[in-house]
PDB file of N, CA and C in Angstrom:
ATOM      1  N   MET A   1       0.698  -1.105  -0.033  1.00  0.00           N
ATOM      2  CA  MET A   1      -0.073  -0.311  -0.403  1.00  0.00           C
ATOM      3  C   MET A   1       0.471   1.134  -0.259  1.00  0.00           C
ATOM      4  N   ARG A   2       0.271   2.203  -0.402  1.00  0.00           N
ATOM      5  CA  ARG A   2       1.112   3.602  -0.841  1.00  0.00           C
ATOM      6  C   ARG A   2       0.940   4.559   0.269  1.00  0.00           C
ATOM      7  N   GLU A   3       1.877   4.923   0.819  1.00  0.00           N
ATOM      8  CA  GLU A   3       1.599   6.567   1.808  1.00  0.00           C
ATOM      9  C   GLU A   3       1.131   7.475   1.277  1.00  0.00           C
ATOM     10  N   HIS A   4       0.485   7.993   2.201  1.00  0.00           N
ATOM     11  CA  HIS A   4      -0.256   8.809   2.135  1.00  0.00           C
ATOM     12  C   HIS A   4      -0.109   9.968   1.926  1.00  0.00           C
ATOM     13  N   GLY A   5      -0.076  10.432   0.572  1.00  0.00           N
ATOM     14  CA  GLY A   5       0.480  11.499  -0.556  1.00  0.00           C
ATOM     15  C   GLY A   5       1.589  10.645  -1.552  1.00  0.00           C
ATOM     16  N   GLN A   6       1.469   9.730  -1.525  1.00  0.00           N
ATOM     17  CA  GLN A   6       1.943   8.925  -3.033  1.00  0.00           C
ATOM     18  C   GLN A   6       1.344   8.901  -3.877  1.00  0.00           C
ATOM     19  N   ARG A   7       2.088   8.701  -5.239  1.00  0.00           N
ATOM     20  CA  ARG A   7       1.248   8.698  -6.712  1.00  0.00           C
ATOM     21  C   ARG A   7       2.210   7.208  -6.562  1.00  0.00           C
ATOM     22  N   ALA A   8       1.645   6.471  -7.491  1.00  0.00           N
ATOM     23  CA  ALA A   8       2.453   5.207  -8.203  1.00  0.00           C
ATOM     24  C   ALA A   8       2.973   5.167  -8.416  1.00  0.00           C
ATOM     25  N   SER A   9       3.169   6.666  -9.442  1.00  0.00           N
ATOM     26  CA  SER A   9       5.087   6.374 -10.273  1.00  0.00           C
ATOM     27  C   SER A   9       6.568   6.563  -8.913  1.00  0.00           C
ATOM     28  N   GLY A  10       4.999   7.248  -7.277  1.00  0.00           N
ATOM     29  CA  GLY A  10       6.993   6.997  -6.360  1.00  0.00           C
ATOM     30  C   GLY A  10       6.475   8.391  -5.994  1.00  0.00           C
ATOM     31  N   GLY A  11       5.905   9.501  -7.071  1.00  0.00           N
ATOM     32  CA  GLY A  11       6.377  10.635  -7.111  1.00  0.00           C
ATOM     33  C   GLY A  11       5.557  11.157  -5.543  1.00  0.00           C
ATOM     34  N   ASN A  12       5.080  13.184  -5.308  1.00  0.00           N
ATOM     35  CA  ASN A  12       4.333  13.092  -4.792  1.00  0.00           C
ATOM     36  C   ASN A  12       3.409  13.891  -5.085  1.00  0.00           C
ATOM     37  N   ALA A  13       1.868  13.850  -3.968  1.00  0.00           N
ATOM     38  CA  ALA A  13       0.755  14.712  -4.630  1.00  0.00           C
ATOM     39  C   ALA A  13       1.241  16.074  -5.114  1.00  0.00           C
ATOM     40  N   SER A  14       1.767  16.841  -4.384  1.00  0.00           N
ATOM     41  CA  SER A  14       2.786  17.954  -4.607  1.00  0.00           C
ATOM     42  C   SER A  14       2.785  17.811  -5.665  1.00  0.00           C
ATOM     43  N   SER A  15       3.422  17.149  -6.742  1.00  0.00           N
ATOM     44  CA  SER A  15       3.808  17.274  -8.317  1.00  0.00           C
ATOM     45  C   SER A  15       2.290  17.343  -8.780  1.00  0.00           C
ATOM     46  N   LEU A  16       1.901  16.976  -8.989  1.00  0.00           N
ATOM     47  CA  LEU A  16       0.048  16.488  -9.164  1.00  0.00           C
ATOM     48  C   LEU A  16      -0.507  17.892  -9.366  1.00  0.00           C
ATOM     49  N   VAL A  17      -0.490  18.520  -8.086  1.00  0.00           N
ATOM     50  CA  VAL A  17      -1.267  20.173  -7.623  1.00  0.00           C
ATOM     51  C   VAL A  17      -0.035  20.605  -9.244  1.00  0.00           C
ATOM     52  N   GLU A  18       1.211  20.494  -9.656  1.00  0.00           N
ATOM     53  CA  GLU A  18       1.616  21.940 -10.654  1.00  0.00           C
ATOM     54  C   GLU A  18       0.999  21.014 -11.709  1.00  0.00           C
ATOM     55  N   ALA A  19       0.448  20.075 -12.009  1.00  0.00           N
ATOM     56  CA  ALA A  19       0.034  19.722 -13.989  1.00  0.00           C
ATOM     57  C   ALA A  19      -0.983  21.132 -13.810  1.00  0.00           C
ATOM     58  N   PRO A  20      -1.521  21.351 -15.586  1.00  0.00           N
ATOM     59  CA  PRO A  20      -2.269  22.506 -15.678  1.00  0.00           C
ATOM     60  C   PRO A  20      -4.058  22.475 -15.477  1.00  0.00           C
ATOM     61  N   VAL A  21      -4.235  22.720 -14.108  1.00  0.00           N
ATOM     62  CA  VAL A  21      -5.907  22.974 -13.969  1.00  0.00           C
ATOM     63  C   VAL A  21      -5.406  24.898 -14.143  1.00  0.00           C
ATOM     64  N   THR A  22      -6.617  24.753 -14.886  1.00  0.00           N
ATOM     65  CA  THR A  22      -6.714  26.493 -15.181  1.00  0.00           C
ATOM     66  C   THR A  22      -7.063  26.753 -13.466  1.00  0.00           C
ATOM     67  N   ALA A  23      -5.976  28.214 -14.115  1.00  0.00           N
ATOM     68  CA  ALA A  23      -6.533  28.838 -12.439  1.00  0.00           C
ATOM     69  C   ALA A  23      -8.324  29.247 -12.743  1.00  0.00           C
ATOM     70  N   ARG A  24      -8.914  30.054 -13.639  1.00  0.00           N
ATOM     71  CA  ARG A  24      -9.995  30.201 -13.673  1.00  0.00           C
ATOM     72  C   ARG A  24     -11.133  28.915 -13.633  1.00  0.00           C
ATOM     73  N   ALA A  25     -10.585  27.756 -13.315  1.00  0.00           N
ATOM     74  CA  ALA A  25     -11.449  26.296 -12.896  1.00  0.00           C
ATOM     75  C   ALA A  25     -11.386  26.871 -11.594  1.00  0.00           C
ATOM     76  N   CYS A  26     -10.025  26.382 -11.076  1.00  0.00           N
ATOM     77  CA  CYS A  26     -10.072  26.861  -9.497  1.00  0.00           C
ATOM     78  C   CYS A  26     -11.010  27.615  -9.239  1.00  0.00           C
ATOM     79  N   ARG A  27     -10.824  28.956  -9.815  1.00  0.00           N
ATOM     80  CA  ARG A  27     -11.584  30.234  -9.188  1.00  0.00           C
ATOM     81  C   ARG A  27     -13.078  29.689  -9.187  1.00  0.00           C
ATOM     82  N   ASP A  28     -13.383  29.695 -10.601  1.00  0.00           N
ATOM     83  CA  ASP A  28     -15.130  29.396 -10.110  1.00  0.00           C
ATOM     84  C   ASP A  28     -15.582  27.799  -9.055  1.00  0.00           C
ATOM     85  N   VAL A  29     -14.129  27.364  -9.101  1.00  0.00           N
ATOM     86  CA  VAL A  29     -14.978  25.917  -7.728  1.00  0.00           C
ATOM     87  C   VAL A  29     -15.451  27.005  -6.705  1.00  0.00           C
ATOM     88  N   ALA A  30     -14.446  27.358  -6.903  1.00  0.00           N
ATOM     89  CA  ALA A  30     -13.005  27.606  -5.387  1.00  0.00           C
ATOM     90  C   ALA A  30     -15.085  29.145  -5.270  1.00  0.00           C
ATOM     91  N   ALA A  31     -15.538  29.301  -5.897  1.00  0.00           N
ATOM     92  CA  ALA A  31     -16.518  30.456  -5.418  1.00  0.00           C
ATOM     93  C   ALA A  31     -18.244  29.417  -5.464  1.00  0.00           C
ATOM     94  N   PHE A  32     -18.368  28.776  -6.335  1.00  0.00           N
ATOM     95  CA  PHE A  32     -19.811  27.953  -5.912  1.00  0.00           C
ATOM     96  C   PHE A  32     -18.936  26.797  -4.847  1.00  0.00           C
ATOM     97  N   ALA A  33     -17.838  26.648  -4.120  1.00  0.00           N
ATOM     98  CA  ALA A  33     -18.173  25.931  -2.523  1.00  0.00           C
ATOM     99  C   ALA A  33     -18.382  26.749  -1.380  1.00  0.00           C
ATOM    100  N   ARG A  34     -17.669  28.331  -1.536  1.00  0.00           N
ATOM    101  CA  ARG A  34     -18.217  28.748  -1.135  1.00  0.00           C
ATOM    102  C   ARG A  34     -20.106  29.696  -0.869  1.00  0.00           C
ATOM    103  N   LYS A  35     -20.428  29.800  -1.579  1.00  0.00           N
ATOM    104  CA  LYS A  35     -21.487  29.385  -1.758  1.00  0.00           C
ATOM    105  C   LYS A  35     -22.374  28.916  -1.987  1.00  0.00           C
ATOM    106  N   GLU A  36     -22.201  27.403  -2.231  1.00  0.00           N
ATOM    107  CA  GLU A  36     -22.920  26.293  -1.217  1.00  0.00           C
ATOM    108  C   GLU A  36     -22.842  25.944  -0.045  1.00  0.00           C
ATOM    109  N   LYS A  37     -21.652  26.592   0.364  1.00  0.00           N
ATOM    110  CA  LYS A  37     -20.699  25.975   1.989  1.00  0.00           C
ATOM    111  C   LYS A  37     -20.898  24.351   1.442  1.00  0.00           C
ATOM    112  N   LEU A  38     -20.336  23.876   0.236  1.00  0.00           N
ATOM    113  CA  LEU A  38     -19.716  22.754   0.586  1.00  0.00           C
ATOM    114  C   LEU A  38     -18.600  22.174   1.316  1.00  0.00           C
ATOM    115  N   PHE A  39     -17.476  22.114   1.632  1.00  0.00           N
ATOM    116  CA  PHE A  39     -16.540  21.990   2.514  1.00  0.00           C
ATOM    117  C   PHE A  39     -16.385  22.588   4.219  1.00  0.00           C
ATOM    118  N   ARG A  40     -16.304  22.098   4.969  1.00  0.00           N
ATOM    119  CA  ARG A  40     -16.358  22.485   6.249  1.00  0.00           C
ATOM    120  C   ARG A  40     -14.434  22.299   6.257  1.00  0.00           C
ATOM    121  N   ARG A  41     -13.657  22.980   7.149  1.00  0.00           N
ATOM    122  CA  ARG A  41     -12.295  22.534   7.438  1.00  0.00           C
ATOM    123  C   ARG A  41     -12.329  20.997   8.768  1.00  0.00           C
ATOM    124  N   THR A  42     -11.710  20.844   8.612  1.00  0.00           N
ATOM    125  CA  THR A  42     -11.341  19.764   8.713  1.00  0.00           C
ATOM    126  C   THR A  42     -11.733  18.519   8.443  1.00  0.00           C
ATOM    127  N   GLN A  43     -12.632  18.636   7.893  1.00  0.00           N
ATOM    128  CA  GLN A  43     -13.685  17.732   6.507  1.00  0.00           C
ATOM    129  C   GLN A  43     -12.747  16.878   6.027  1.00  0.00           C
ATOM    130  N   LYS A  44     -12.334  15.526   5.166  1.00  0.00           N
ATOM    131  CA  LYS A  44     -12.496  14.665   4.843  1.00  0.00           C
ATOM    132  C   LYS A  44     -12.748  15.072   3.457  1.00  0.00           C
ATOM    133  N   ILE A  45     -12.677  14.551   2.268  1.00  0.00           N
ATOM    134  CA  ILE A  45     -13.234  14.435   1.015  1.00  0.00           C
ATOM    135  C   ILE A  45     -12.035  12.963   0.316  1.00  0.00           C
ATOM    136  N   LEU A  46     -13.449  11.988   0.408  1.00  0.00           N
ATOM    137  CA  LEU A  46     -13.284  10.725  -0.194  1.00  0.00           C
ATOM    138  C   LEU A  46     -13.139  11.227  -2.076  1.00  0.00           C
ATOM    139  N   VAL A  47     -12.341  11.239  -2.942  1.00  0.00           N
ATOM    140  CA  VAL A  47     -12.250  11.070  -4.311  1.00  0.00           C
ATOM    141  C   VAL A  47     -11.857  10.139  -4.638  1.00  0.00           C
ATOM    142  N   ALA A  48     -12.465   9.341  -6.251  1.00  0.00           N
ATOM    143  CA  ALA A  48     -12.924   7.576  -7.084  1.00  0.00           C
ATOM    144  C   ALA A  48     -12.714   8.294  -7.762  1.00  0.00           C
ATOM    145  N   VAL A  49     -10.861   8.098  -8.106  1.00  0.00           N
ATOM    146  CA  VAL A  49     -10.454   8.268  -8.652  1.00  0.00           C
ATOM    147  C   VAL A  49     -10.679   7.051 -10.287  1.00  0.00           C
ATOM    148  N   SER A  50     -10.890   7.388 -11.508  1.00  0.00           N
ATOM    149  CA  SER A  50     -10.847   5.748 -12.485  1.00  0.00           C
ATOM    150  C   SER A  50      -9.968   5.918 -13.193  1.00  0.00           C
ATOM    151  N   GLY A  51      -8.487   7.317 -13.544  1.00  0.00           N
ATOM    152  CA  GLY A  51      -7.350   7.278 -13.900  1.00  0.00           C
ATOM    153  C   GLY A  51      -7.835   8.146 -15.933  1.00  0.00           C
ATOM    154  N   GLY A  52      -9.779   8.454 -15.573  1.00  0.00           N
ATOM    155  CA  GLY A  52      -9.911   8.825 -16.654  1.00  0.00           C
ATOM    156  C   GLY A  52      -9.400  10.380 -16.567  1.00  0.00           C
ATOM    157  N   PRO A  53     -10.458  11.728 -17.545  1.00  0.00           N
ATOM    158  CA  PRO A  53      -9.647  12.959 -17.483  1.00  0.00           C
ATOM    159  C   PRO A  53     -10.504  13.501 -16.678  1.00  0.00           C
ATOM    160  N   ASP A  54     -11.732  13.031 -16.416  1.00  0.00           N
ATOM    161  CA  ASP A  54     -13.043  13.884 -15.631  1.00  0.00           C
ATOM    162  C   ASP A  54     -12.774  13.469 -14.362  1.00  0.00           C
ATOM    163  N   SER A  55     -12.191  12.532 -13.528  1.00  0.00           N
ATOM    164  CA  SER A  55     -12.192  11.688 -12.099  1.00  0.00           C
ATOM    165  C   SER A  55     -10.979  12.943 -11.858  1.00  0.00           C
ATOM    166  N   VAL A  56      -9.310  12.972 -12.765  1.00  0.00           N
ATOM    167  CA  VAL A  56      -7.989  13.006 -12.658  1.00  0.00           C
ATOM    168  C   VAL A  56      -8.365  14.728 -12.657  1.00  0.00           C
ATOM    169  N   ALA A  57      -9.417  16.116 -12.930  1.00  0.00           N
ATOM    170  CA  ALA A  57      -9.326  17.037 -13.373  1.00  0.00           C
ATOM    171  C   ALA A  57     -10.496  17.215 -11.622  1.00  0.00           C
ATOM    172  N   CYS A  58     -11.242  16.561 -11.281  1.00  0.00           N
ATOM    173  CA  CYS A  58     -11.247  16.701 -10.366  1.00  0.00           C
ATOM    174  C   CYS A  58     -10.848  16.645  -9.320  1.00  0.00           C
ATOM    175  N   LEU A  59      -9.814  15.315  -9.431  1.00  0.00           N
ATOM    176  CA  LEU A  59      -8.995  15.424  -8.052  1.00  0.00           C
ATOM    177  C   LEU A  59      -7.301  16.786  -8.212  1.00  0.00           C
ATOM    178  N   LEU A  60      -7.295  16.962  -9.282  1.00  0.00           N
ATOM    179  CA  LEU A  60      -6.583  18.290  -9.605  1.00  0.00           C
ATOM    180  C   LEU A  60      -6.814  19.042  -8.896  1.00  0.00           C
ATOM    181  N   LEU A  61      -7.948  20.143  -9.404  1.00  0.00           N
ATOM    182  CA  LEU A  61      -8.887  20.927  -8.458  1.00  0.00           C
ATOM    183  C   LEU A  61      -8.951  21.109  -6.951  1.00  0.00           C
ATOM    184  N   LEU A  62      -9.295  19.489  -6.065  1.00  0.00           N
ATOM    185  CA  LEU A  62      -9.673  18.880  -5.266  1.00  0.00           C
ATOM    186  C   LEU A  62      -8.364  19.810  -3.775  1.00  0.00           C
ATOM    187  N   LEU A  63      -7.071  19.359  -4.714  1.00  0.00           N
ATOM    188  CA  LEU A  63      -5.967  19.474  -4.631  1.00  0.00           C
ATOM    189  C   LEU A  63      -5.274  20.568  -4.827  1.00  0.00           C
ATOM    190  N   ARG A  64      -5.589  21.092  -5.832  1.00  0.00           N
ATOM    191  CA  ARG A  64      -5.557  22.998  -5.434  1.00  0.00           C
ATOM    192  C   ARG A  64      -6.016  23.504  -4.334  1.00  0.00           C
ATOM    193  N   LEU A  65      -7.762  23.458  -4.062  1.00  0.00           N
ATOM    194  CA  LEU A  65      -8.923  23.882  -3.074  1.00  0.00           C
ATOM    195  C   LEU A  65      -8.147  23.736  -1.801  1.00  0.00           C
ATOM    196  N   ARG A  66      -7.660  22.220  -1.590  1.00  0.00           N
ATOM    197  CA  ARG A  66      -8.028  21.549   0.055  1.00  0.00           C
ATOM    198  C   ARG A  66      -6.736  23.067   0.868  1.00  0.00           C
ATOM    199  N   GLN A  67      -5.605  23.996   0.528  1.00  0.00           N
ATOM    200  CA  GLN A  67      -5.384  24.193   1.843  1.00  0.00           C
ATOM    201  C   GLN A  67      -6.329  25.306   1.802  1.00  0.00           C
ATOM    202  N   GLN A  68      -7.135  25.792   0.807  1.00  0.00           N
ATOM    203  CA  GLN A  68      -7.285  27.405   1.410  1.00  0.00           C
ATOM    204  C   GLN A  68      -9.182  27.001   1.592  1.00  0.00           C
ATOM    205  N   PHE A  69     -10.055  25.748   1.504  1.00  0.00           N
ATOM    206  CA  PHE A  69     -11.058  25.509   2.696  1.00  0.00           C
ATOM    207  C   PHE A  69     -10.697  24.666   3.906  1.00  0.00           C
ATOM    208  N   GLY A  70      -9.156  23.916   3.431  1.00  0.00           N
ATOM    209  CA  GLY A  70      -9.201  22.963   4.927  1.00  0.00           C
ATOM    210  C   GLY A  70      -9.236  21.901   5.398  1.00  0.00           C
ATOM    211  N   PHE A  71      -9.643  21.142   4.524  1.00  0.00           N
ATOM    212  CA  PHE A  71     -10.440  20.253   3.857  1.00  0.00           C
ATOM    213  C   PHE A  71      -8.904  18.817   3.708  1.00  0.00           C
ATOM    214  N   GLU A  72      -8.676  17.569   4.105  1.00  0.00           N
ATOM    215  CA  GLU A  72      -8.640  16.744   3.472  1.00  0.00           C
ATOM    216  C   GLU A  72      -8.854  16.199   2.256  1.00  0.00           C
ATOM    217  N   VAL A  73      -7.662  15.681   1.677  1.00  0.00           N
ATOM    218  CA  VAL A  73      -8.250  14.371   0.214  1.00  0.00           C
ATOM    219  C   VAL A  73      -8.089  13.587   0.255  1.00  0.00           C
ATOM    220  N   VAL A  74      -8.404  12.400   0.217  1.00  0.00           N
ATOM    221  CA  VAL A  74      -8.611  11.573   0.094  1.00  0.00           C
ATOM    222  C   VAL A  74      -9.153  10.517  -0.801  1.00  0.00           C
ATOM    223  N   VAL A  75      -8.080   9.579  -1.793  1.00  0.00           N
ATOM    224  CA  VAL A  75      -7.852   9.018  -2.672  1.00  0.00           C
ATOM    225  C   VAL A  75      -8.683   7.845  -2.956  1.00  0.00           C
ATOM    226  N   ALA A  76      -9.212   7.246  -3.948  1.00  0.00           N
ATOM    227  CA  ALA A  76      -9.714   5.500  -4.356  1.00  0.00           C
ATOM    228  C   ALA A  76      -9.075   5.548  -5.231  1.00  0.00           C
ATOM    229  N   HIS A  77      -8.903   5.283  -5.720  1.00  0.00           N
ATOM    230  CA  HIS A  77      -8.307   4.680  -7.625  1.00  0.00           C
ATOM    231  C   HIS A  77     -10.310   3.678  -8.107  1.00  0.00           C
ATOM    232  N   PHE A  78     -10.789   3.133  -9.225  1.00  0.00           N
ATOM    233  CA  PHE A  78     -11.616   2.578  -9.123  1.00  0.00           C
ATOM    234  C   PHE A  78     -11.292   2.490  -9.937  1.00  0.00           C
ATOM    235  N   ASP A  79     -11.455   0.473 -10.417  1.00  0.00           N
ATOM    236  CA  ASP A  79     -11.547   0.893 -12.518  1.00  0.00           C
ATOM    237  C   ASP A  79     -12.553   0.275 -12.941  1.00  0.00           C
ATOM    238  N   HIS A  80     -13.454   0.340 -13.303  1.00  0.00           N
ATOM    239  CA  HIS A  80     -15.078   1.084 -14.328  1.00  0.00           C
ATOM    240  C   HIS A  80     -14.162  -0.167 -15.565  1.00  0.00           C
ATOM    241  N   ARG A  81     -12.917  -0.431 -16.163  1.00  0.00           N
ATOM    242  CA  ARG A  81     -12.330  -1.482 -16.819  1.00  0.00           C
ATOM    243  C   ARG A  81     -13.513  -1.237 -18.311  1.00  0.00           C
ATOM    244  N   LEU A  82     -13.618  -0.144 -18.287  1.00  0.00           N
ATOM    245  CA  LEU A  82     -14.375   0.517 -20.230  1.00  0.00           C
ATOM    246  C   LEU A  82     -13.764   0.959 -20.761  1.00  0.00           C
ATOM    247  N   ARG A  83     -12.202   1.129 -20.547  1.00  0.00           N
ATOM    248  CA  ARG A  83     -10.610   0.853 -21.248  1.00  0.00           C
ATOM    249  C   ARG A  83      -9.772  -0.145 -21.057  1.00  0.00           C
ATOM    250  N   GLU A  84      -9.415  -0.847 -22.621  1.00  0.00           N
ATOM    251  CA  GLU A  84      -8.135  -1.579 -21.867  1.00  0.00           C
ATOM    252  C   GLU A  84      -6.640  -1.203 -21.786  1.00  0.00           C
ATOM    253  N   GLY A  85      -6.126  -1.514 -20.703  1.00  0.00           N
ATOM    254  CA  GLY A  85      -5.417  -1.089 -20.650  1.00  0.00           C
ATOM    255  C   GLY A  85      -5.121  -0.250 -18.406  1.00  0.00           C
ATOM    256  N   SER A  86      -6.573  -0.336 -18.407  1.00  0.00           N
ATOM    257  CA  SER A  86      -6.893   0.936 -17.131  1.00  0.00           C
ATOM    258  C   SER A  86      -6.952   0.218 -16.331  1.00  0.00           C
ATOM    259  N   ALA A  87      -5.932  -1.132 -16.507  1.00  0.00           N
ATOM    260  CA  ALA A  87      -5.779  -1.664 -14.884  1.00  0.00           C
ATOM    261  C   ALA A  87      -4.354  -0.938 -14.799  1.00  0.00           C
ATOM    262  N   ALA A  88      -3.572  -0.255 -15.539  1.00  0.00           N
ATOM    263  CA  ALA A  88      -2.458  -0.048 -15.690  1.00  0.00           C
ATOM    264  C   ALA A  88      -2.620   1.343 -14.594  1.00  0.00           C
ATOM    265  N   ASP A  89      -3.088   1.950 -15.077  1.00  0.00           N
ATOM    266  CA  ASP A  89      -3.893   3.325 -14.487  1.00  0.00           C
ATOM    267  C   ASP A  89      -3.483   3.258 -12.391  1.00  0.00           C
ATOM    268  N   LEU A  90      -3.903   2.239 -12.195  1.00  0.00           N
ATOM    269  CA  LEU A  90      -3.137   2.258 -10.256  1.00  0.00           C
ATOM    270  C   LEU A  90      -2.092   2.442  -9.848  1.00  0.00           C
TER     271      LEU A  90
END
């Protein structure tokens, strides 16, 4: 089992956060989250990630916003088995 904050490739989560997630997307999600009061400090957010672009984008946005809102991100990998080779995403 990987240590908290480590990727399958052995890197840490901070290198993921540097991926090209647009500032506008972060601002829009943060504004919506504030308006709807989605997050609380010390809350744990479970993100199910399949390795596809939508779930990875969701993960990256939450990683960028976690410090601002004070929540912890917990990641669970889920393989839909819809793509050939998807098991390698783990």
